[in-house]
Amino acid sequence: MHNFDFAKPSTIADAAKALAADGAQALSGGQTLIPTMKQRLAAPATLVSLTGIAEMQGVCVGDGGLHIGAATPHAVVAKEAAKHYPALADLAGGIGDPAVRSRGTIGGSIANNDPAACYPSAVLASGATVVTNKRKIAADDYFQGLFSTALEEGEFVTSVVFPIPQKAAYVKFNQPASRFALTGVFVAKFPNGVRVAVTGAGNDGVFRWAEAERALSADFSASALSGLQVDPAGMIADLHGSAAYRANLVKVLTGRAVTAAA
């Protein structure tokens, strides 16, 4: 690991100022960045920790739904969101292992946008709003491909606001070694329709399955998916599973999520 300076601001304004310096990089839970630095694949001049900012922590219900501070660890979301959004709490409680859940944060997860991460599917399926130090970004505009988001230079996630659906569930097929989602599906039913988001399977990262959304909006049951097929052409193919295998998993897990939600 290369030498670096460390800053731990206590306010969003101070964090923005620190991140404006050349070579500065935001640090949230560090579950991806620190191993990357240990392998000397990243060498920021200054790490700016966001974990000391009180206004970026915690879970509460407010205007627009469930508000979660970006520096809130997965374990806290699993506990404090359970009463208001059980499906989201279940997702958070199934990330990694206890050590990862105690350090990893929702803001770090969606800022990194790993194609197999769980949180992006919840954000996209919920139609959540990503709040940054500069603006608010709709979930449909936020995720822009593998490890790519709408975040600009010097911009960082401060909170995420989740509309609370009538029914929802997240089901994933774990990659046993990493505990990332080989494929994961989050289904959320709202008064105006159903949203289905898939992680771990798409070549371009998290995506919505529009055909399933239309079918489930008309009939919220697993049987509504019987005539649908997922095109393998857009799926990841690697040593853990072929494109056709993942395409089939998307359909199977969507059906299970609908059944669990209903």
mmCIF file of C-alpha atoms in Angstrom:
data_model
loop_
_atom_site.group_PDB
_atom_site.id
_atom_site.type_symbol
_atom_site.label_atom_id
_atom_site.label_comp_id
_atom_site.label_asym_id
_atom_site.label_seq_id
_atom_site.Cartn_x
_atom_site.Cartn_y
_atom_site.Cartn_z
ATOM 1 C CA MET A 1 0.000 0.000 0.000
ATOM 2 C CA HIS A 2 1.259 3.473 -0.872
ATOM 3 C CA ASN A 3 1.533 6.243 1.706
ATOM 4 C CA PHE A 4 -1.451 8.575 1.985
ATOM 5 C CA ASP A 5 -2.882 11.318 4.165
ATOM 6 C CA PHE A 6 -6.103 10.816 6.093
ATOM 7 C CA ALA A 7 -8.905 13.273 6.807
ATOM 8 C CA LYS A 8 -12.093 12.716 8.790
ATOM 9 C CA PRO A 9 -14.397 15.736 8.429
ATOM 10 C CA SER A 10 -17.449 16.129 10.654
ATOM 11 C CA THR A 11 -19.721 17.943 8.185
ATOM 12 C CA ILE A 12 -20.780 17.487 4.569
ATOM 13 C CA ALA A 13 -19.385 20.922 3.716
ATOM 14 C CA ASP A 14 -15.980 20.068 5.166
ATOM 15 C CA ALA A 15 -15.970 16.744 3.315
ATOM 16 C CA ALA A 16 -16.719 18.484 0.026
ATOM 17 C CA LYS A 17 -13.872 20.907 0.665
ATOM 18 C CA ALA A 18 -11.442 18.092 1.461
ATOM 19 C CA LEU A 19 -12.443 16.129 -1.634
ATOM 20 C CA ALA A 20 -11.786 19.149 -3.838
ATOM 21 C CA ALA A 21 -8.029 18.690 -3.293
ATOM 22 C CA ASP A 22 -5.954 16.923 -5.942
ATOM 23 C CA GLY A 23 -5.647 13.195 -5.330
ATOM 24 C CA ALA A 24 -8.359 13.064 -2.669
ATOM 25 C CA GLN A 25 -10.768 10.144 -2.595
ATOM 26 C CA ALA A 26 -13.832 9.474 -0.471
ATOM 27 C CA LEU A 27 -13.733 6.550 1.959
ATOM 28 C CA SER A 28 -16.934 5.081 3.335
ATOM 29 C CA GLY A 29 -16.905 1.482 4.581
ATOM 30 C CA GLY A 30 -13.718 0.714 2.666
ATOM 31 C CA GLN A 31 -14.742 -2.844 1.791
ATOM 32 C CA THR A 32 -13.625 -2.381 -1.824
ATOM 33 C CA LEU A 33 -11.219 0.558 -1.703
ATOM 34 C CA ILE A 34 -8.908 -0.697 1.055
ATOM 35 C CA PRO A 35 -8.236 -4.124 -0.577
ATOM 36 C CA THR A 36 -7.678 -2.310 -3.871
ATOM 37 C CA MET A 37 -5.112 -0.038 -2.206
ATOM 38 C CA LYS A 38 -3.416 -3.020 -0.563
ATOM 39 C CA GLN A 39 -2.901 -4.497 -4.007
ATOM 40 C CA ARG A 40 -1.502 -1.123 -5.171
ATOM 41 C CA LEU A 41 -4.231 -0.821 -7.780
ATOM 42 C CA ALA A 42 -5.270 2.534 -6.325
ATOM 43 C CA ALA A 43 -3.082 5.188 -4.729
ATOM 44 C CA PRO A 44 -5.078 8.221 -3.531
ATOM 45 C CA ALA A 45 -3.018 11.013 -2.015
ATOM 46 C CA THR A 46 -5.640 11.603 0.669
ATOM 47 C CA LEU A 47 -8.440 9.432 1.992
ATOM 48 C CA VAL A 48 -11.427 11.459 3.160
ATOM 49 C CA SER A 49 -13.498 9.382 5.564
ATOM 50 C CA LEU A 50 -17.231 10.057 5.503
ATOM 51 C CA THR A 51 -18.005 7.943 8.562
ATOM 52 C CA GLY A 52 -17.639 10.781 11.055
ATOM 53 C CA ILE A 53 -20.435 12.884 9.578
ATOM 54 C CA ALA A 54 -23.472 12.549 11.855
ATOM 55 C CA GLU A 55 -25.937 13.837 9.257
ATOM 56 C CA MET A 56 -24.938 10.975 6.940
ATOM 57 C CA GLN A 57 -25.848 8.245 9.410
ATOM 58 C CA GLY A 58 -29.048 6.618 10.574
ATOM 59 C CA VAL A 59 -32.445 5.461 9.340
ATOM 60 C CA CYS A 60 -35.698 7.406 9.674
ATOM 61 C CA VAL A 61 -39.077 7.859 8.006
ATOM 62 C CA GLY A 62 -39.729 11.274 6.477
ATOM 63 C CA ASP A 63 -40.998 13.004 3.366
ATOM 64 C CA GLY A 64 -40.734 10.650 0.410
ATOM 65 C CA GLY A 65 -40.313 7.461 2.428
ATOM 66 C CA LEU A 66 -37.434 5.840 4.273
ATOM 67 C CA HIS A 67 -34.332 8.033 4.583
ATOM 68 C CA ILE A 68 -31.005 6.233 5.047
ATOM 69 C CA GLY A 69 -27.766 8.113 5.594
ATOM 70 C CA ALA A 70 -25.051 7.098 3.152
ATOM 71 C CA ALA A 71 -22.590 6.291 5.953
ATOM 72 C CA THR A 72 -25.020 3.876 7.625
ATOM 73 C CA PRO A 73 -23.573 0.339 7.882
ATOM 74 C CA HIS A 74 -25.475 -2.608 6.458
ATOM 75 C CA ALA A 75 -26.023 -4.080 9.939
ATOM 76 C CA VAL A 76 -27.767 -0.902 11.099
ATOM 77 C CA VAL A 77 -30.018 -0.867 8.014
ATOM 78 C CA ALA A 78 -30.881 -4.523 8.645
ATOM 79 C CA LYS A 79 -32.004 -3.668 12.173
ATOM 80 C CA GLU A 80 -33.574 -0.228 11.849
ATOM 81 C CA ALA A 81 -35.329 -0.605 8.487
ATOM 82 C CA ALA A 82 -37.043 -3.871 9.437
ATOM 83 C CA LYS A 83 -40.185 -2.216 10.793
ATOM 84 C CA HIS A 84 -40.691 0.083 7.804
ATOM 85 C CA TYR A 85 -39.238 -1.763 4.800
ATOM 86 C CA PRO A 86 -38.674 -5.459 5.637
ATOM 87 C CA ALA A 87 -37.449 -6.440 2.166
ATOM 88 C CA LEU A 88 -34.712 -3.816 2.286
ATOM 89 C CA ALA A 89 -33.746 -4.896 5.797
ATOM 90 C CA ASP A 90 -33.544 -8.522 4.656
ATOM 91 C CA LEU A 91 -31.290 -7.514 1.773
ATOM 92 C CA ALA A 92 -28.949 -5.599 4.086
ATOM 93 C CA GLY A 93 -28.830 -8.503 6.533
ATOM 94 C CA GLY A 94 -27.737 -10.888 3.799
ATOM 95 C CA ILE A 95 -24.760 -8.902 2.516
ATOM 96 C CA GLY A 96 -21.375 -10.567 2.997
ATOM 97 C CA ASP A 97 -20.576 -11.691 6.537
ATOM 98 C CA PRO A 98 -20.879 -9.969 9.947
ATOM 99 C CA ALA A 99 -17.564 -8.155 9.515
ATOM 100 C CA VAL A 100 -18.616 -6.725 6.143
ATOM 101 C CA ARG A 101 -22.055 -5.762 7.456
ATOM 102 C CA SER A 102 -20.530 -3.904 10.387
ATOM 103 C CA ARG A 103 -18.229 -1.790 8.189
ATOM 104 C CA GLY A 104 -19.738 -1.616 4.702
ATOM 105 C CA THR A 105 -22.185 1.208 3.996
ATOM 106 C CA ILE A 106 -25.056 1.779 1.621
ATOM 107 C CA GLY A 107 -23.417 4.891 0.205
ATOM 108 C CA GLY A 108 -20.171 3.094 -0.496
ATOM 109 C CA SER A 109 -22.015 0.240 -2.179
ATOM 110 C CA ILE A 110 -24.007 2.328 -4.620
ATOM 111 C CA ALA A 111 -21.129 4.725 -5.290
ATOM 112 C CA ASN A 112 -18.942 1.766 -6.281
ATOM 113 C CA ASN A 113 -21.835 0.122 -8.208
ATOM 114 C CA ASP A 114 -20.306 -3.328 -8.371
ATOM 115 C CA PRO A 115 -22.309 -5.337 -10.936
ATOM 116 C CA ALA A 116 -22.949 -8.057 -8.332
ATOM 117 C CA ALA A 117 -23.755 -5.820 -5.356
ATOM 118 C CA CYS A 118 -27.153 -6.151 -3.695
ATOM 119 C CA TYR A 119 -28.062 -2.540 -2.870
ATOM 120 C CA PRO A 120 -28.270 -1.266 -6.462
ATOM 121 C CA SER A 121 -31.194 -3.612 -7.114
ATOM 122 C CA ALA A 122 -33.083 -2.243 -4.097
ATOM 123 C CA VAL A 123 -32.437 1.359 -5.111
ATOM 124 C CA LEU A 124 -33.547 0.741 -8.698
ATOM 125 C CA ALA A 125 -36.565 -1.442 -7.884
ATOM 126 C CA SER A 126 -37.765 1.017 -5.257
ATOM 127 C CA GLY A 127 -37.433 4.006 -7.570
ATOM 128 C CA ALA A 128 -35.330 5.586 -4.829
ATOM 129 C CA THR A 129 -33.736 9.015 -4.896
ATOM 130 C CA VAL A 130 -29.979 9.277 -4.428
ATOM 131 C CA VAL A 131 -29.128 12.478 -2.572
ATOM 132 C CA THR A 132 -25.622 13.894 -2.971
ATOM 133 C CA ASN A 133 -23.784 16.927 -1.662
ATOM 134 C CA LYS A 134 -24.879 18.736 -4.845
ATOM 135 C CA ARG A 135 -28.270 17.418 -6.019
ATOM 136 C CA LYS A 136 -30.913 14.675 -6.059
ATOM 137 C CA ILE A 137 -30.700 11.893 -8.671
ATOM 138 C CA ALA A 138 -33.493 9.495 -9.595
ATOM 139 C CA ALA A 139 -32.502 5.825 -9.466
ATOM 140 C CA ASP A 140 -33.267 5.376 -13.173
ATOM 141 C CA ASP A 141 -30.681 8.071 -13.980
ATOM 142 C CA TYR A 142 -28.089 7.136 -11.383
ATOM 143 C CA PHE A 143 -26.755 3.734 -12.492
ATOM 144 C CA GLN A 144 -24.887 3.999 -15.794
ATOM 145 C CA GLY A 145 -23.074 0.708 -16.334
ATOM 146 C CA LEU A 146 -20.421 -1.436 -14.685
ATOM 147 C CA PHE A 147 -18.845 0.505 -11.788
ATOM 148 C CA SER A 148 -20.282 3.663 -13.349
ATOM 149 C CA THR A 149 -22.754 6.164 -11.917
ATOM 150 C CA ALA A 150 -23.991 9.694 -12.508
ATOM 151 C CA LEU A 151 -21.696 11.024 -9.764
ATOM 152 C CA GLU A 152 -19.422 13.823 -10.930
ATOM 153 C CA GLU A 153 -15.964 14.846 -9.716
ATOM 154 C CA GLY A 154 -16.139 15.928 -6.088
ATOM 155 C CA GLU A 155 -19.697 14.629 -5.691
ATOM 156 C CA PHE A 156 -20.584 12.008 -3.112
ATOM 157 C CA VAL A 157 -23.739 10.296 -1.844
ATOM 158 C CA THR A 158 -25.104 11.719 1.412
ATOM 159 C CA SER A 159 -28.356 9.732 1.723
ATOM 160 C CA VAL A 160 -30.852 7.574 -0.129
ATOM 161 C CA VAL A 161 -34.625 8.035 0.066
ATOM 162 C CA PHE A 162 -36.700 4.901 -0.524
ATOM 163 C CA PRO A 163 -40.414 5.100 -1.322
ATOM 164 C CA ILE A 164 -42.022 2.303 0.666
ATOM 165 C CA PRO A 165 -43.879 -0.207 -1.543
ATOM 166 C CA GLN A 166 -47.041 -2.121 -0.743
ATOM 167 C CA LYS A 167 -45.179 -5.406 -1.147
ATOM 168 C CA ALA A 168 -41.553 -6.262 -1.856
ATOM 169 C CA ALA A 169 -38.952 -9.006 -1.625
ATOM 170 C CA TYR A 170 -35.342 -9.632 -2.566
ATOM 171 C CA VAL A 171 -34.071 -13.070 -3.521
ATOM 172 C CA LYS A 172 -30.507 -13.831 -4.536
ATOM 173 C CA PHE A 173 -28.442 -16.811 -5.571
ATOM 174 C CA ASN A 174 -25.125 -16.430 -3.761
ATOM 175 C CA GLN A 175 -21.712 -16.930 -5.279
ATOM 176 C CA PRO A 176 -20.439 -19.128 -2.423
ATOM 177 C CA ALA A 177 -16.903 -17.751 -2.164
ATOM 178 C CA SER A 178 -17.575 -14.018 -2.341
ATOM 179 C CA ARG A 179 -21.198 -14.017 -1.118
ATOM 180 C CA PHE A 180 -21.971 -11.503 -3.844
ATOM 181 C CA ALA A 181 -25.085 -12.161 -5.890
ATOM 182 C CA LEU A 182 -24.452 -14.518 -8.784
ATOM 183 C CA THR A 183 -27.911 -13.235 -9.624
ATOM 184 C CA GLY A 184 -30.281 -11.272 -7.406
ATOM 185 C CA VAL A 185 -33.776 -9.918 -8.027
ATOM 186 C CA PHE A 186 -35.639 -7.222 -6.094
ATOM 187 C CA VAL A 187 -39.375 -6.904 -6.754
ATOM 188 C CA ALA A 188 -41.410 -3.957 -5.438
ATOM 189 C CA LYS A 189 -45.154 -3.440 -5.907
ATOM 190 C CA PHE A 190 -46.492 0.124 -5.799
ATOM 191 C CA PRO A 191 -50.026 1.428 -6.389
ATOM 192 C CA ASN A 192 -49.040 2.520 -9.901
ATOM 193 C CA GLY A 193 -47.226 -0.669 -10.895
ATOM 194 C CA VAL A 194 -44.424 -3.120 -10.215
ATOM 195 C CA ARG A 195 -40.686 -2.560 -10.540
ATOM 196 C CA VAL A 196 -38.228 -5.432 -10.997
ATOM 197 C CA ALA A 197 -34.479 -4.880 -10.736
ATOM 198 C CA VAL A 198 -31.787 -7.484 -11.408
ATOM 199 C CA THR A 199 -28.211 -7.500 -10.137
ATOM 200 C CA GLY A 200 -25.291 -9.871 -10.722
ATOM 201 C CA ALA A 201 -26.483 -10.952 -14.164
ATOM 202 C CA GLY A 202 -26.326 -8.111 -16.689
ATOM 203 C CA ASN A 203 -23.342 -7.158 -18.805
ATOM 204 C CA ASP A 204 -24.105 -3.514 -18.069
ATOM 205 C CA GLY A 205 -24.727 -3.975 -14.347
ATOM 206 C CA VAL A 206 -28.037 -3.599 -12.537
ATOM 207 C CA PHE A 207 -31.072 -3.331 -14.815
ATOM 208 C CA ARG A 208 -34.875 -3.365 -14.809
ATOM 209 C CA TRP A 209 -36.731 -6.275 -16.415
ATOM 210 C CA ALA A 210 -39.455 -4.342 -18.222
ATOM 211 C CA GLU A 211 -41.390 -7.356 -19.542
ATOM 212 C CA ALA A 212 -41.766 -8.781 -16.063
ATOM 213 C CA GLU A 213 -42.851 -5.402 -14.739
ATOM 214 C CA ARG A 214 -45.675 -5.198 -17.263
ATOM 215 C CA ALA A 215 -46.820 -8.758 -16.585
ATOM 216 C CA LEU A 216 -46.691 -8.393 -12.811
ATOM 217 C CA SER A 217 -48.438 -5.021 -12.866
ATOM 218 C CA ALA A 218 -51.395 -6.801 -14.470
ATOM 219 C CA ASP A 219 -51.176 -9.928 -12.324
ATOM 220 C CA PHE A 220 -48.908 -9.972 -9.272
ATOM 221 C CA SER A 221 -48.249 -13.698 -9.204
ATOM 222 C CA ALA A 222 -45.396 -15.974 -10.219
ATOM 223 C CA SER A 223 -47.619 -17.544 -12.866
ATOM 224 C CA ALA A 224 -47.665 -14.222 -14.727
ATOM 225 C CA LEU A 225 -44.027 -14.866 -15.672
ATOM 226 C CA SER A 226 -44.630 -18.276 -17.253
ATOM 227 C CA GLY A 227 -44.534 -17.097 -20.856
ATOM 228 C CA LEU A 228 -41.569 -14.745 -20.454
ATOM 229 C CA GLN A 229 -37.940 -15.351 -21.367
ATOM 230 C CA VAL A 230 -34.806 -13.356 -20.580
ATOM 231 C CA ASP A 231 -32.441 -12.839 -23.519
ATOM 232 C CA PRO A 232 -29.076 -14.474 -22.670
ATOM 233 C CA ALA A 233 -27.319 -12.075 -25.049
ATOM 234 C CA GLY A 234 -27.262 -9.400 -22.365
ATOM 235 C CA MET A 235 -26.109 -11.666 -19.543
ATOM 236 C CA ILE A 236 -22.691 -12.130 -17.932
ATOM 237 C CA ALA A 237 -20.903 -15.364 -18.786
ATOM 238 C CA ASP A 238 -17.979 -16.471 -16.600
ATOM 239 C CA LEU A 239 -16.607 -19.499 -14.747
ATOM 240 C CA HIS A 240 -19.471 -19.280 -12.233
ATOM 241 C CA GLY A 241 -22.283 -19.515 -14.771
ATOM 242 C CA SER A 242 -23.098 -19.187 -18.449
ATOM 243 C CA ALA A 243 -25.236 -16.417 -19.921
ATOM 244 C CA ALA A 244 -28.099 -18.875 -20.410
ATOM 245 C CA TYR A 245 -27.794 -20.027 -16.803
ATOM 246 C CA ARG A 246 -28.038 -16.477 -15.494
ATOM 247 C CA ALA A 247 -30.937 -15.699 -17.821
ATOM 248 C CA ASN A 248 -32.830 -18.640 -16.373
ATOM 249 C CA LEU A 249 -31.909 -17.563 -12.828
ATOM 250 C CA VAL A 250 -33.419 -14.129 -13.438
ATOM 251 C CA LYS A 251 -36.794 -15.662 -14.255
ATOM 252 C CA VAL A 252 -36.680 -18.235 -11.455
ATOM 253 C CA LEU A 253 -35.634 -15.724 -8.790
ATOM 254 C CA THR A 254 -38.198 -13.169 -9.949
ATOM 255 C CA GLY A 255 -40.904 -15.764 -9.444
ATOM 256 C CA ARG A 256 -39.574 -16.577 -5.985
ATOM 257 C CA ALA A 257 -39.427 -12.904 -5.064
ATOM 258 C CA VAL A 258 -43.034 -12.379 -6.153
ATOM 259 C CA THR A 259 -44.138 -15.381 -4.111
ATOM 260 C CA ALA A 260 -42.197 -14.157 -1.078
ATOM 261 C CA ALA A 261 -43.644 -10.655 -1.403
ATOM 262 C CA ALA A 262 -47.199 -11.860 -1.840
#
